[in-house]
Amino acid sequence: DSGVTQTPKHLITATGQRVTLRCSPRSGDLSVYWYQQSLDQGLQFLIQYYNGEERAKGNILERFSAQQFPDLHSELNLSSLELGDSALYFCASSPEPPTEAFFGQGTRLTVV
Amino acid sequence: GDSVTQMEGPVTLSEEACLTINCTYTATGYPSLFWYVQYPGEGLQLLLKATKADDKGSNKGFEATYRKETTSFHLEKGSVQVSDSAVYFCALTSGTYKYIFGTGTRLKVLA
């Protein structure tokens, strides 16, 4: 158990809809990262938050947004969903300075 | 920007064969280097890491040495088992505080 909790584990929704993925980092970790893993693809970095503020942005679509709350949990919002958004979405957290990233089990999103 | 390049898979080996998965990196400064493993249906787990040149990370029979002169961090194991079948990711983090991952190498070990 990495200590990073992601909910829900599975999500099936229709095109055009909006979903929210939730992540609780390890106790004490201030940094949260979001990654997208499509079928047979590597990990695409989406965005990083540190102590409530956006720190780094990767290949995140404009239809996607994220935030980190004062209790350090984070949410990734995906809107106007398309079939191509079907993927595994991972959250990770790390201490500061970063020694290693600890990953959650992921949320499998299926858009139908 | 920083990047990681690892060998494409899939890699298929017989049990007890030797494994090498190549990983090279490009980074400014002095990155920390990692190998993560992803078993089917699971998240990524840290396998081993190295934080400075010439460090050797090791775990569960896997090893990797941080080679600054060749900017490499190749993963090796002397004798693989069926239970090692998984996807292996090489990664780095540097001053940008992002973790940059390679594309992953799928390993299949046959009994």
GROMACS .gro file of C-alpha atoms in nm, chain B residues 37-92:
model
   56
  149VAL     CA    1   0.735  -0.157  -1.203
  150GLN     CA    2   0.367  -0.192  -1.292
  151TYR     CA    3   0.206  -0.533  -1.248
  152PRO     CA    4  -0.116  -0.604  -1.436
  153GLY     CA    5  -0.409  -0.404  -1.302
  154GLU     CA    6  -0.200  -0.217  -1.050
  155GLY     CA    7  -0.036   0.120  -1.000
  156LEU     CA    8   0.334   0.188  -1.028
  157GLN     CA    9   0.566   0.075  -0.752
  158LEU     CA   10   0.918   0.195  -0.696
  159LEU     CA   11   1.163  -0.083  -0.775
  160LEU     CA   12   1.492   0.095  -0.713
  161LYS     CA   13   1.652   0.437  -0.726
  162ALA     CA   14   1.986   0.618  -0.738
  163THR     CA   15   2.045   0.978  -0.648
  164LYS     CA   16   2.401   1.048  -0.763
  165ALA     CA   17   2.659   0.933  -1.011
  166ASP     CA   18   2.799   0.582  -0.961
  167ASP     CA   19   2.525   0.493  -0.712
  168LYS     CA   20   2.384   0.144  -0.758
  169GLY     CA   21   2.021   0.085  -0.675
  170SER     CA   22   1.911  -0.270  -0.604
  171ASN     CA   23   1.597  -0.453  -0.498
  172LYS     CA   24   1.448  -0.801  -0.546
  173GLY     CA   25   1.751  -0.910  -0.750
  174PHE     CA   26   1.727  -0.613  -0.986
  175GLU     CA   27   2.013  -0.365  -1.014
  176ALA     CA   28   2.085  -0.041  -1.196
  177THR     CA   29   2.390   0.187  -1.184
  178TYR     CA   30   2.376   0.563  -1.236
  179ARG     CA   31   2.630   0.629  -1.514
  180LYS     CA   32   2.677   1.001  -1.562
  181GLU     CA   33   2.939   0.963  -1.836
  182THR     CA   34   2.697   0.767  -2.056
  183THR     CA   35   2.376   0.922  -1.911
  184SER     CA   36   2.240   0.574  -1.858
  185PHE     CA   37   2.058   0.374  -1.591
  186HIS     CA   38   2.012   0.025  -1.735
  187LEU     CA   39   1.805  -0.227  -1.540
  188GLU     CA   40   1.956  -0.575  -1.497
  189LYS     CA   41   1.864  -0.902  -1.336
  190GLY     CA   42   2.067  -1.218  -1.351
  191SER     CA   43   1.782  -1.467  -1.345
  192VAL     CA   44   1.422  -1.366  -1.416
  193GLN     CA   45   1.113  -1.542  -1.286
  194VAL     CA   46   0.762  -1.567  -1.424
  195SER     CA   47   0.652  -1.335  -1.145
  196ASP     CA   48   0.874  -1.060  -1.290
  197SER     CA   49   0.637  -1.025  -1.585
  198ALA     CA   50   0.528  -0.662  -1.575
  199VAL     CA   51   0.587  -0.323  -1.737
  200TYR     CA   52   0.903  -0.144  -1.627
  201PHE     CA   53   0.939   0.234  -1.638
  202CYS     CA   54   1.258   0.434  -1.613
  203ALA     CA   55   1.212   0.782  -1.467
  204LEU     CA   56   1.398   1.086  -1.346
   0.00000   0.00000   0.00000
